[in-house]
Coordinates of C-alpha atoms and ligand atoms in Angstrom, one line a residue:
M83 CA -11.6 -14.5 -7.4
I84 CA -11.9 -12.1 -4.5
V85 CA -9.8 -9.0 -4.5
V86 CA -10.2 -6.4 -1.7
A87 CA -8.5 -3.1 -2.5
I88 CA -7.5 -1.0 0.5
D89 CA -6.2 2.5 -0.4
G90 CA -5.5 5.6 1.7
P91 CA -2.8 7.9 3.0
A92 CA 0.0 7.0 5.3
G93 CA -1.0 6.1 8.9
A94 CA -4.7 5.5 8.0
G95 CA -4.3 2.0 9.3
K96 CA -4.1 0.2 6.0
S97 CA -1.5 -2.4 6.9
T98 CA -3.0 -3.4 10.3
I99 CA -6.5 -3.6 8.9
A100 CA -5.6 -5.3 5.6
K101 CA -3.6 -8.0 7.5
A102 CA -6.4 -8.6 10.0
L103 CA -9.0 -8.7 7.3
A104 CA -6.9 -11.2 5.2
K105 CA -6.6 -13.4 8.2
R106 CA -10.3 -13.3 8.9
I107 CA -11.4 -14.0 5.4
K108 CA -8.6 -16.4 4.7
L109 CA -7.0 -14.6 1.8
R110 CA -3.4 -13.6 1.3
Y111 CA -2.3 -10.0 2.0
L112 CA -0.1 -7.9 -0.3
D113 CA 1.5 -4.7 0.9
T114 CA 2.3 -2.8 -2.4
G115 CA 4.0 0.1 -0.5
A116 CA 6.6 -2.4 0.6
M117 CA 7.4 -3.1 -3.1
Y118 CA 8.0 0.6 -3.7
R119 CA 10.1 0.7 -0.6
A120 CA 12.2 -2.3 -1.6
V121 CA 13.0 -0.7 -5.0
T122 CA 14.0 2.5 -3.2
F123 CA 16.2 0.5 -0.8
A124 CA 17.9 -1.3 -3.6
A125 CA 18.5 2.0 -5.5
M126 CA 20.0 3.6 -2.3
N127 CA 22.1 0.6 -1.6
R128 CA 23.6 0.8 -5.1
K129 CA 24.1 4.6 -4.7
I130 CA 21.8 5.4 -7.6
E131 CA 20.5 8.9 -7.8
L132 CA 16.7 9.0 -7.2
S133 CA 16.5 11.3 -10.3
D134 CA 18.0 8.6 -12.5
E135 CA 14.6 7.3 -13.5
A136 CA 15.9 4.8 -16.1
A137 CA 18.4 3.2 -13.7
I138 CA 15.7 2.8 -11.0
A139 CA 13.2 1.5 -13.5
K140 CA 15.8 -1.2 -14.4
I141 CA 15.9 -2.3 -10.8
A142 CA 12.1 -2.6 -10.7
S143 CA 12.1 -4.6 -13.9
D144 CA 15.1 -6.9 -13.4
C145 CA 15.0 -7.5 -9.6
Q146 CA 14.0 -10.7 -7.9
M147 CA 11.4 -9.7 -5.3
Q148 CA 10.4 -12.3 -2.7
I149 CA 7.3 -11.1 -0.9
A150 CA 6.0 -13.0 2.2
D151 CA 3.4 -11.9 4.8
E152 CA 6.0 -10.5 7.2
S153 CA 9.1 -10.0 5.0
I154 CA 10.4 -8.8 1.7
S155 CA 13.7 -9.4 0.0
I156 CA 15.2 -8.0 -3.1
D157 CA 17.9 -9.7 -5.1
G158 CA 18.4 -12.1 -2.3
L159 CA 18.9 -9.4 0.3
D160 CA 16.4 -9.2 3.2
A161 CA 15.1 -5.7 3.2
T162 CA 12.3 -6.1 5.8
A163 CA 13.8 -3.9 8.4
E164 CA 15.6 -1.4 6.2
I165 CA 12.5 -0.5 4.1
R166 CA 10.9 0.9 7.3
G167 CA 13.9 3.1 8.1
Q168 CA 13.8 6.9 7.8
E169 CA 16.0 7.1 4.8
V170 CA 13.8 4.9 2.7
T171 CA 10.7 6.5 4.1
R172 CA 11.9 9.9 3.1
A173 CA 12.9 8.8 -0.4
V174 CA 10.2 6.4 -1.4
S175 CA 7.5 8.9 -2.6
V176 CA 10.0 10.2 -5.1
V177 CA 10.5 6.7 -6.5
A178 CA 6.8 6.3 -6.5
T179 CA 6.4 9.2 -9.0
N180 CA 8.5 7.2 -11.5
S181 CA 6.0 5.9 -14.1
L182 CA 8.3 3.2 -15.4
V183 CA 8.6 1.8 -11.9
R184 CA 4.9 2.0 -11.4
T185 CA 4.2 0.1 -14.6
E186 CA 6.6 -2.7 -13.5
L187 CA 5.3 -2.9 -10.0
R188 CA 1.7 -2.9 -11.1
N189 CA 2.4 -5.9 -13.4
R190 CA 4.0 -7.7 -10.5
Q191 CA 1.0 -6.9 -8.3
R192 CA -1.4 -8.3 -10.8
K193 CA 0.6 -11.4 -11.3
W194 CA 1.0 -11.9 -7.5
V195 CA -2.8 -11.7 -7.1
G196 CA -3.4 -14.1 -10.1
D197 CA -0.9 -16.6 -8.6
H198 CA -2.5 -16.5 -5.2
G199 CA -6.1 -16.7 -6.4
G200 CA -7.0 -13.2 -5.0
G201 CA -6.0 -11.2 -2.0
V202 CA -6.3 -8.2 0.2
V203 CA -4.2 -5.6 -1.5
E204 CA -3.0 -2.5 0.2
G205 CA -1.7 0.7 -1.5
R206 CA -2.6 4.0 -3.1
D207 CA -3.8 3.2 -6.6
I208 CA -5.2 -0.3 -6.1
G209 CA -8.9 0.4 -6.6
S210 CA -8.2 3.2 -9.1
V211 CA -5.6 1.6 -11.4
V212 CA -4.3 -1.8 -10.4
F213 CA -7.6 -3.6 -9.8
P214 CA -10.4 -1.3 -11.1
E215 CA -12.7 -4.4 -11.1
A216 CA -11.9 -5.3 -7.4
T217 CA -14.6 -7.1 -5.5
L218 CA -14.6 -4.3 -2.9
K219 CA -12.8 -1.0 -2.7
V220 CA -12.1 0.6 0.7
Y221 CA -10.6 4.0 1.2
L222 CA -9.2 4.3 4.7
T223 CA -8.6 7.7 6.3
A224 CA -7.9 9.2 9.7
S225 CA -7.2 12.7 11.1
P226 CA -3.6 14.0 10.5
M227 CA -2.8 14.0 14.2
V228 CA -4.0 10.4 14.7
R229 CA -2.0 9.3 11.7
A230 CA 1.2 11.0 13.0
K231 CA 0.8 9.5 16.5
R232 CA 0.4 6.0 15.0
R233 CA 3.6 6.4 13.1
V234 CA 5.4 7.6 16.2
E235 CA 4.1 4.6 18.2
Q236 CA 5.5 2.3 15.4
S237 CA 8.8 3.9 14.7
G238 CA 9.4 6.7 17.3
G239 CA 10.2 10.3 16.5
D240 CA 8.6 13.7 17.1
V241 CA 4.9 14.0 16.4
E242 CA 5.0 17.5 14.9
R243 CA 7.9 16.6 12.6
I244 CA 6.3 13.3 11.6
A245 CA 3.0 15.1 10.9
T246 CA 4.9 17.5 8.6
E247 CA 6.6 14.6 6.8
I248 CA 3.3 12.8 6.4
A249 CA 1.7 15.9 4.9
E250 CA 4.6 16.3 2.4
R251 CA 4.3 12.7 1.4
D252 CA 0.5 12.9 1.0
E253 CA 1.0 15.9 -1.2
R254 CA 3.5 14.1 -3.4
D255 CA 1.4 10.9 -3.5
S256 CA -1.8 12.9 -4.3
S257 CA -0.4 15.3 -6.9
R258 CA 1.8 13.0 -9.0
S259 CA 0.5 12.7 -12.6
D260 CA 0.7 8.9 -12.7
S261 CA -2.0 7.1 -10.6
P262 CA -2.2 9.6 -7.7
L263 CA -3.7 8.7 -4.4
M264 CA -7.5 9.3 -4.8
K265 CA -10.9 8.0 -3.8
T266 CA -12.8 6.3 -6.6
S267 CA -16.5 6.9 -6.8
D268 CA -17.2 3.2 -6.1
S269 CA -15.1 3.0 -3.0
V270 CA -16.3 3.0 0.6
T271 CA -14.6 5.5 2.9
I272 CA -14.0 4.5 6.5
D273 CA -12.5 7.0 9.0
T274 CA -10.4 4.9 11.4
S275 CA -9.6 7.8 13.8
D276 CA -11.9 6.7 16.6
I277 CA -12.8 3.1 15.9
S278 CA -11.0 -0.1 16.7
V279 CA -9.3 -2.4 14.2
D280 CA -11.9 -5.1 14.9
E281 CA -14.7 -2.7 14.2
V282 CA -13.2 -1.7 10.9
V283 CA -12.6 -5.3 9.9
D284 CA -16.3 -6.1 10.9
Q285 CA -17.5 -3.3 8.7
I286 CA -15.5 -4.5 5.7
E287 CA -16.6 -8.0 6.2
Q288 CA -20.2 -6.8 6.2
L289 CA -19.6 -4.9 3.0
L290 CA -18.1 -8.0 1.4
A291 CA -21.1 -10.1 2.5
K292 CA -23.5 -7.5 1.0
K293 CA -21.5 -7.5 -2.3
R294 CA -21.9 -11.3 -2.4
D295 CA -25.6 -11.2 -1.7
D296 CA -26.1 -8.4 -4.3
K297 CA -24.2 -10.5 -6.9
K298 CA -26.3 -13.6 -6.1
A299 CA -29.5 -11.6 -6.4
S300 CA -28.5 -10.3 -9.8
Q301 CA -27.7 -13.7 -11.2
Ligands
DC104 O1 2.1 2.6 2.3 P1 3.6 3.0 2.4 O2 3.9 4.1 3.3 O3 4.5 1.8 2.7 O4 4.0 3.5 0.9 C1 5.3 3.9 0.6 C2 5.2 4.9 -0.6 O5 4.9 4.2 -1.8 C3 4.3 6.1 -0.4 O6 5.0 7.2 -0.8 C4 3.2 5.8 -1.4 C5 3.8 4.9 -2.4 N1 2.8 3.9 -2.9 C6 2.3 4.2 -4.1 O7 2.5 5.2 -4.7 N2 1.4 3.2 -4.7 C7 1.1 2.1 -4.0 N3 0.3 1.2 -4.5 C8 1.7 1.9 -2.7 C9 2.5 2.8 -2.2

């Protein structure tokens, strides 16, 4: 089973690259950030305080989550557009510090990959915690300004303000005690600031081919 873990901060190009890679190598793609966003959306919809960890964890454990390549629904409600909105984006990193939620979503992620026979999985803790035995671990990064500009192109807004929000989210994602965003020693870092999506995907494909050759040689 092939599992490619793609981790990195917001705006590093994870979704675009993970999707393009999945298409190229004919695997399914899983956006784990969308799962944290969907739980956040459901909590906000039900007017649950983000500080009510047990109530939010209950949503994560009891909900029906339908994840497709381009859409996500939670308890029958299509959340695809709402999870990209500003409200969810501002609140999600708080929900992502909730260890009970993380445990639930990790189990769902592992099950999803098992059910689909592998995949390209994008997130923050994929190579470090969810799939420590992943076939290949890639850590994508880009300069703060490039990352902010990408977000503005996607969803609008003011670059300076978005840059500040991204920095705050990075700080929360990297400093939380449970599975923070980090590079593992066995991951390959690719800076996407100045290279095209195709070039990044080419590099990852070459890395995967090398892994395959190394494995064959060692058998
Ligand atoms: O990648 P994204 O912006 O959609 O992620 C949304 C939030 O969820 C972000 O604060 C990081 C968090 N997240 C996480 O903690 N672990 C993951 N595997 C994926 C996302």
